[in-house]
Amino acid sequence: MNRSEHRGDRRHDPRDQPRDQQRDQPQPAPTPSPAASLGGLPVEPLDPVLLAEVLDALATRQDHLDRLISTLADHVTATAAGGPWAWRHLTPEQARDLFTQLRDFVDWVIARYDLRGEAHTIPGCWYRHPVAVEELTALMVAWYAAYPAQATRASDAPAGWHERWLWPTLRRLNLELTTWTKCTGGTHQPPRPIPATTDPVAFTGFLDRDIDPGPDPDPDPDRAANRAVGSLDAATVRTLLATGAATALLPGDAYTPIRYQGSWYGVADPTTTPGASAVVAAGVGQATAGHWQPLDSERAARIDRLHARRTRATSPGSPPT
């Protein structure tokens, strides 16, 4: 085989092409090196000791965050219902803190505004007047709203506080409510007695009769009439007995029937009341597991006869029965 025949049998090799033609052929893309993928920065293996230190620092920070979240959660749950200025729901410790805060504010207002005169005075015994405590607390909270700690822009809220809250509050306390008109010469005079609050028995009857009337009217007129009176809870019974508004048939019995407004009330069956044995020795009106219900006419008549006999037996000079 001659050389020309041999060359004819060779497979096509790009190297045999002219260089100009080789440049025209597409070339495979080079594989990037790790250093090139990081902008030319050298890639070094991570030091295990350094990795451990980083993980430990992250765990410590996570610990701090967990404690902070727990503290915030405790603060939220410990906040009194209605906010930190709602006296009605404060614990003794919270009330002490708020009184200290309010005293600082009141003293500042007295000195800053030179409060004198009939309409604008605050005597030194202001904290002994509940209505003044509530009004001055509201005045302080409004001041905080008008002067926020992070305020950076001009606002008319401070002017509004003076016009809407400061002077009207002082005039209301001194002229309209006459809160401390008798506290003169630095001597505190106790405020008037607290007005009568809601009658607990009448209110319970209102709830039973008008709000939750229960099933259809009972055909028995005695039971229907008694149901309309309402039941008495343990706290109400204790109050009625302590004030003399009700009479106990058996003063030493925790579940004694009582007579109130001409009707007898009793616990249905103390022996079947849950927890009865635990409260029998606690005293009259301590039965927390049940309510005193109006008794039907038959039971009321029997108790009337028993009460009459006991009254005669304990009266001086009464003949034996």
Tab-separated table of C-alpha atoms in Angstrom:
chain	number	residue	atom	x	y	z
A	1	MET	CA	0.000	0.000	0.000
A	2	ASN	CA	1.441	3.287	-1.015
A	3	ARG	CA	1.558	6.353	1.223
A	4	SER	CA	-1.273	8.135	-0.568
A	5	GLU	CA	-3.610	5.221	-0.057
A	6	HIS	CA	-2.633	5.150	3.617
A	7	ARG	CA	-3.430	8.843	3.996
A	8	GLY	CA	-6.785	8.271	2.329
A	9	ASP	CA	-7.684	5.647	4.905
A	10	ARG	CA	-6.870	7.849	7.953
A	11	ARG	CA	-9.846	9.177	9.909
A	12	HIS	CA	-10.530	12.899	9.876
A	13	ASP	CA	-8.344	14.586	12.439
A	14	PRO	CA	-8.990	18.272	13.259
A	15	ARG	CA	-5.266	18.701	13.732
A	16	ASP	CA	-4.818	18.088	10.042
A	17	GLN	CA	-6.941	21.147	9.248
A	18	PRO	CA	-5.389	24.551	8.768
A	19	ARG	CA	-5.152	26.673	11.889
A	20	ASP	CA	-7.665	29.191	10.564
A	21	GLN	CA	-10.264	26.464	10.248
A	22	GLN	CA	-9.432	25.156	13.725
A	23	ARG	CA	-10.152	28.593	15.217
A	24	ASP	CA	-13.585	28.576	13.578
A	25	GLN	CA	-14.602	25.337	15.362
A	26	PRO	CA	-16.489	25.698	18.731
A	27	GLN	CA	-14.306	24.898	21.723
A	28	PRO	CA	-15.587	23.139	24.915
A	29	ALA	CA	-16.068	25.436	27.913
A	30	PRO	CA	-13.349	25.085	30.517
A	31	THR	CA	-14.335	23.719	33.945
A	32	PRO	CA	-14.118	26.584	36.493
A	33	SER	CA	-11.809	26.058	39.396
A	34	PRO	CA	-13.040	26.546	43.013
A	35	ALA	CA	-10.847	29.580	43.338
A	36	ALA	CA	-12.375	31.160	40.241
A	37	SER	CA	-15.939	30.552	41.528
A	38	LEU	CA	-15.119	32.642	44.653
A	39	GLY	CA	-13.756	35.565	42.737
A	40	GLY	CA	-10.231	34.345	42.842
A	41	LEU	CA	-10.152	33.856	46.626
A	42	PRO	CA	-8.413	30.752	47.810
A	43	VAL	CA	-10.656	28.114	49.380
A	44	GLU	CA	-9.359	26.705	52.635
A	45	PRO	CA	-10.867	23.898	54.703
A	46	LEU	CA	-12.880	25.109	57.763
A	47	ASP	CA	-11.029	24.750	61.037
A	48	PRO	CA	-13.003	22.344	63.293
A	49	VAL	CA	-12.081	24.346	66.399
A	50	LEU	CA	-13.361	27.575	64.836
A	51	LEU	CA	-16.565	25.824	63.757
A	52	ALA	CA	-17.145	24.598	67.311
A	53	GLU	CA	-16.643	28.135	68.679
A	54	VAL	CA	-19.129	29.580	66.179
A	55	LEU	CA	-21.744	26.954	67.039
A	56	ASP	CA	-21.236	27.582	70.755
A	57	ALA	CA	-21.697	31.337	70.282
A	58	LEU	CA	-24.910	30.746	68.331
A	59	ALA	CA	-26.227	28.426	71.037
A	60	THR	CA	-25.462	31.067	73.706
A	61	ARG	CA	-27.304	33.727	71.738
A	62	GLN	CA	-30.259	31.390	71.312
A	63	ASP	CA	-30.264	30.902	75.079
A	64	HIS	CA	-30.431	34.669	75.628
A	65	LEU	CA	-33.298	34.988	73.149
A	66	ASP	CA	-35.234	32.182	74.829
A	67	ARG	CA	-34.869	33.841	78.235
A	68	LEU	CA	-35.911	37.208	76.821
A	69	ILE	CA	-39.028	35.718	75.230
A	70	SER	CA	-39.881	33.956	78.499
A	71	THR	CA	-39.470	37.221	80.451
A	72	LEU	CA	-41.674	39.096	78.011
A	73	ALA	CA	-44.307	36.367	78.176
A	74	ASP	CA	-44.287	36.501	81.992
A	75	HIS	CA	-44.648	40.284	81.865
A	76	VAL	CA	-47.600	40.067	79.505
A	77	THR	CA	-49.400	37.453	81.611
A	78	ALA	CA	-48.638	39.359	84.833
A	79	THR	CA	-50.148	42.592	83.505
A	80	ALA	CA	-53.406	43.374	85.232
A	81	ALA	CA	-56.644	43.127	83.306
A	82	GLY	CA	-57.432	46.547	81.916
A	83	GLY	CA	-53.787	47.580	81.885
A	84	PRO	CA	-51.286	48.689	84.526
A	85	TRP	CA	-53.450	51.682	85.541
A	86	ALA	CA	-56.707	49.823	86.273
A	87	TRP	CA	-56.865	50.027	90.075
A	88	ARG	CA	-59.757	47.576	90.182
A	89	HIS	CA	-57.583	44.670	89.023
A	90	LEU	CA	-54.198	45.461	90.622
A	91	THR	CA	-52.466	43.213	93.122
A	92	PRO	CA	-51.207	44.857	96.348
A	93	GLU	CA	-47.682	44.976	94.925
A	94	GLN	CA	-48.874	46.549	91.669
A	95	ALA	CA	-51.017	49.042	93.588
A	96	ARG	CA	-48.022	50.077	95.687
A	97	ASP	CA	-45.924	50.668	92.569
A	98	LEU	CA	-48.681	52.696	90.911
A	99	PHE	CA	-49.251	54.800	94.034
A	100	THR	CA	-45.527	55.631	94.094
A	101	GLN	CA	-45.607	56.586	90.420
A	102	LEU	CA	-48.771	58.656	90.880
A	103	ARG	CA	-47.388	60.460	93.919
A	104	ASP	CA	-44.368	61.587	91.899
A	105	PHE	CA	-46.644	62.876	89.126
A	106	VAL	CA	-49.054	64.679	91.493
A	107	ASP	CA	-46.249	66.380	93.402
A	108	TRP	CA	-44.751	67.537	90.110
A	109	VAL	CA	-48.095	68.946	88.928
A	110	ILE	CA	-48.643	70.814	92.232
A	111	ALA	CA	-45.196	72.406	92.125
A	112	ARG	CA	-44.999	72.993	88.377
A	113	TYR	CA	-48.378	74.692	88.053
A	114	ASP	CA	-48.328	76.346	91.502
A	115	LEU	CA	-51.772	74.970	92.274
A	116	ARG	CA	-53.692	77.169	94.670
A	117	GLY	CA	-57.144	78.533	95.058
A	118	GLU	CA	-60.604	77.108	95.324
A	119	ALA	CA	-60.823	75.521	91.880
A	120	HIS	CA	-57.308	74.197	91.336
A	121	THR	CA	-55.996	72.793	94.596
A	122	ILE	CA	-54.830	69.268	95.407
A	123	PRO	CA	-54.472	68.695	99.177
A	124	GLY	CA	-51.818	66.479	100.678
A	125	CYS	CA	-54.376	63.802	101.524
A	126	TRP	CA	-55.444	63.264	97.892
A	127	TYR	CA	-54.451	59.587	98.041
A	128	ARG	CA	-57.129	58.956	100.702
A	129	HIS	CA	-59.916	59.945	98.313
A	130	PRO	CA	-60.700	57.102	95.882
A	131	VAL	CA	-62.362	59.337	93.311
A	132	ALA	CA	-59.319	61.622	93.281
A	133	VAL	CA	-57.007	58.641	92.853
A	134	GLU	CA	-58.960	57.517	89.785
A	135	GLU	CA	-59.167	61.029	88.292
A	136	LEU	CA	-55.497	61.828	88.866
A	137	THR	CA	-54.452	58.451	87.469
A	138	ALA	CA	-56.391	59.211	84.292
A	139	LEU	CA	-54.724	62.646	84.172
A	140	MET	CA	-51.285	61.030	84.447
A	141	VAL	CA	-52.006	58.461	81.731
A	142	ALA	CA	-53.235	61.251	79.430
A	143	TRP	CA	-49.984	63.126	80.130
A	144	TYR	CA	-47.955	60.091	79.029
A	145	ALA	CA	-49.980	59.942	75.818
A	146	ALA	CA	-49.420	63.656	75.159
A	147	TYR	CA	-45.692	63.497	75.883
A	148	PRO	CA	-44.470	60.175	74.423
A	149	ALA	CA	-40.880	59.269	75.215
A	150	GLN	CA	-39.863	58.909	71.542
A	151	ALA	CA	-41.584	62.046	70.238
A	152	THR	CA	-39.474	63.792	67.574
A	153	ARG	CA	-42.087	65.830	65.692
A	154	ALA	CA	-44.079	68.853	66.781
A	155	SER	CA	-47.622	68.108	67.977
A	156	ASP	CA	-50.564	69.900	69.556
A	157	ALA	CA	-51.076	67.004	72.007
A	158	PRO	CA	-49.424	68.875	74.941
A	159	ALA	CA	-51.735	71.844	74.426
A	160	GLY	CA	-54.685	69.469	74.248
A	161	TRP	CA	-53.638	67.882	77.543
A	162	HIS	CA	-53.772	71.244	79.291
A	163	GLU	CA	-57.048	72.313	77.719
A	164	ARG	CA	-58.929	69.017	77.803
A	165	TRP	CA	-57.518	67.240	80.857
A	166	LEU	CA	-55.491	69.260	83.376
A	167	TRP	CA	-57.731	72.220	84.158
A	168	PRO	CA	-61.072	70.400	83.691
A	169	THR	CA	-59.905	67.605	86.032
A	170	LEU	CA	-58.917	70.075	88.737
A	171	ARG	CA	-62.181	72.006	88.437
A	172	ARG	CA	-64.195	68.783	88.519
A	173	LEU	CA	-62.479	67.533	91.679
A	174	ASN	CA	-62.821	70.849	93.503
A	175	LEU	CA	-66.099	72.333	92.302
A	176	GLU	CA	-68.291	69.589	90.843
A	177	LEU	CA	-67.375	66.587	92.994
A	178	THR	CA	-66.299	68.637	96.038
A	179	THR	CA	-63.928	65.800	96.754
A	180	TRP	CA	-62.009	67.371	99.611
A	181	THR	CA	-63.910	70.480	100.639
A	182	LYS	CA	-63.775	69.415	104.310
A	183	CYS	CA	-60.031	68.684	104.253
A	184	THR	CA	-58.786	72.079	105.396
A	185	GLY	CA	-55.676	73.137	107.243
A	186	GLY	CA	-53.864	69.939	106.303
A	187	THR	CA	-56.373	67.793	108.203
A	188	HIS	CA	-57.961	64.896	106.344
A	189	GLN	CA	-61.663	64.311	106.736
A	190	PRO	CA	-62.910	60.838	105.744
A	191	PRO	CA	-65.033	60.835	102.617
A	192	ARG	CA	-68.726	60.231	102.763
A	193	PRO	CA	-69.898	56.616	103.261
A	194	ILE	CA	-69.951	54.535	100.102
A	195	PRO	CA	-73.416	54.609	98.517
A	196	ALA	CA	-75.493	51.460	98.676
A	197	THR	CA	-74.446	48.972	96.016
A	198	THR	CA	-76.581	46.476	94.109
A	199	ASP	CA	-78.909	44.382	96.274
A	200	PRO	CA	-77.509	40.851	95.757
A	201	VAL	CA	-80.801	39.055	96.377
A	202	ALA	CA	-82.849	41.297	94.095
A	203	PHE	CA	-80.179	41.090	91.412
A	204	THR	CA	-80.082	37.271	91.575
A	205	GLY	CA	-83.859	37.199	91.303
A	206	PHE	CA	-83.683	39.502	88.292
A	207	LEU	CA	-81.199	37.182	86.560
A	208	ASP	CA	-83.278	34.092	87.305
A	209	ARG	CA	-86.581	35.671	86.393
A	210	ASP	CA	-85.795	37.988	83.471
A	211	ILE	CA	-82.504	36.828	81.973
A	212	ASP	CA	-82.681	33.045	82.409
A	213	PRO	CA	-86.294	32.182	83.202
A	214	GLY	CA	-85.691	28.439	82.780
A	215	PRO	CA	-88.372	25.946	81.659
A	216	ASP	CA	-92.051	26.619	81.194
A	217	PRO	CA	-93.962	27.853	84.260
A	218	ASP	CA	-94.615	25.256	86.923
A	219	PRO	CA	-98.344	24.471	87.344
A	220	ASP	CA	-97.830	24.362	91.129
A	221	PRO	CA	-98.402	27.998	92.239
A	222	ASP	CA	-96.304	27.545	95.397
A	223	ARG	CA	-93.255	26.321	93.521
A	224	ALA	CA	-93.733	28.902	90.766
A	225	ALA	CA	-93.894	31.724	93.287
A	226	ASN	CA	-90.848	30.466	95.131
A	227	ARG	CA	-88.843	30.072	91.930
A	228	ALA	CA	-89.482	33.725	91.073
A	229	VAL	CA	-87.717	34.803	94.281
A	230	GLY	CA	-84.436	33.275	93.124
A	231	SER	CA	-81.746	31.245	94.870
A	232	LEU	CA	-79.107	32.471	97.306
A	233	ASP	CA	-75.438	31.576	97.006
A	234	ALA	CA	-73.146	30.981	99.980
A	235	ALA	CA	-71.686	34.501	99.961
A	236	THR	CA	-75.144	36.064	99.968
A	237	VAL	CA	-76.276	33.833	102.844
A	238	ARG	CA	-73.242	34.820	104.922
A	239	THR	CA	-73.951	38.494	104.283
A	240	LEU	CA	-77.641	38.220	105.134
A	241	LEU	CA	-76.923	36.363	108.377
A	242	ALA	CA	-74.113	38.731	109.386
A	243	THR	CA	-76.304	41.787	108.888
A	244	GLY	CA	-79.333	40.252	110.588
A	245	ALA	CA	-81.402	40.401	107.427
A	246	ALA	CA	-81.936	36.630	107.622
A	247	THR	CA	-82.425	34.162	110.499
A	248	ALA	CA	-80.807	30.726	110.734
A	249	LEU	CA	-82.920	27.831	111.972
A	250	LEU	CA	-79.805	25.934	113.189
A	251	PRO	CA	-76.994	28.455	113.734
A	252	GLY	CA	-74.373	25.751	114.164
A	253	ASP	CA	-75.195	23.936	110.927
A	254	ALA	CA	-73.380	24.818	107.702
A	255	TYR	CA	-76.505	23.929	105.711
A	256	THR	CA	-79.115	25.388	108.007
A	257	PRO	CA	-82.366	26.590	106.476
A	258	ILE	CA	-82.676	30.365	106.717
A	259	ARG	CA	-85.672	32.681	106.808
A	260	TYR	CA	-85.423	35.745	104.582
A	261	GLN	CA	-88.181	38.211	103.703
A	262	GLY	CA	-90.865	35.888	105.060
A	263	SER	CA	-89.716	32.798	103.122
A	264	TRP	CA	-87.636	29.766	104.074
A	265	TYR	CA	-84.587	28.817	101.992
A	266	GLY	CA	-82.596	25.613	102.227
A	267	VAL	CA	-80.031	23.414	100.502
A	268	ALA	CA	-81.887	20.540	98.838
A	269	ASP	CA	-79.943	17.666	100.426
A	270	PRO	CA	-76.580	18.394	102.110
A	271	THR	CA	-75.715	14.693	102.285
A	272	THR	CA	-75.675	14.467	98.493
A	273	THR	CA	-73.927	17.755	97.893
A	274	PRO	CA	-70.348	17.221	96.606
A	275	GLY	CA	-67.810	18.171	99.252
A	276	ALA	CA	-70.401	18.411	102.023
A	277	SER	CA	-68.319	16.613	104.626
A	278	ALA	CA	-65.456	19.058	104.078
A	279	VAL	CA	-67.544	22.143	104.821
A	280	VAL	CA	-70.018	21.013	107.483
A	281	ALA	CA	-67.749	22.252	110.252
A	282	ALA	CA	-66.893	25.519	108.477
A	283	GLY	CA	-69.875	27.448	109.829
A	284	VAL	CA	-73.187	28.765	108.606
A	285	GLY	CA	-73.213	29.813	104.994
A	286	GLN	CA	-69.951	28.049	104.081
A	287	ALA	CA	-71.604	25.517	101.769
A	288	THR	CA	-69.901	26.516	98.547
A	289	ALA	CA	-71.097	23.541	96.518
A	290	GLY	CA	-74.792	24.487	96.408
A	291	HIS	CA	-77.350	27.255	96.653
A	292	TRP	CA	-80.164	27.941	99.080
A	293	GLN	CA	-83.427	27.474	97.195
A	294	PRO	CA	-86.909	28.646	98.258
A	295	LEU	CA	-88.713	25.779	99.971
A	296	ASP	CA	-92.154	24.592	98.907
A	297	SER	CA	-95.126	25.384	101.106
A	298	GLU	CA	-95.217	21.963	102.815
A	299	ARG	CA	-91.571	21.989	103.882
A	300	ALA	CA	-91.797	25.657	104.844
A	301	ALA	CA	-94.789	24.894	107.118
A	302	ARG	CA	-92.874	22.071	108.867
A	303	ILE	CA	-89.863	24.329	109.404
A	304	ASP	CA	-92.137	27.081	110.729
A	305	ARG	CA	-93.481	24.685	113.384
A	306	LEU	CA	-89.971	23.514	114.271
A	307	HIS	CA	-88.749	27.098	114.490
A	308	ALA	CA	-91.657	28.034	116.752
A	309	ARG	CA	-90.883	25.131	119.123
A	310	ARG	CA	-87.191	26.045	119.256
A	311	THR	CA	-88.055	29.669	119.951
A	312	ARG	CA	-90.338	28.728	122.844
A	313	ALA	CA	-87.757	26.326	124.225
A	314	THR	CA	-85.019	28.927	124.293
A	315	SER	CA	-87.182	31.773	125.627
A	316	PRO	CA	-86.682	32.520	129.394
A	317	GLY	CA	-89.512	31.182	131.547
A	318	SER	CA	-91.103	29.207	128.751
A	319	PRO	CA	-92.859	26.011	129.827
A	320	PRO	CA	-91.294	22.726	128.753
A	321	THR	CA	-92.701	21.155	125.595
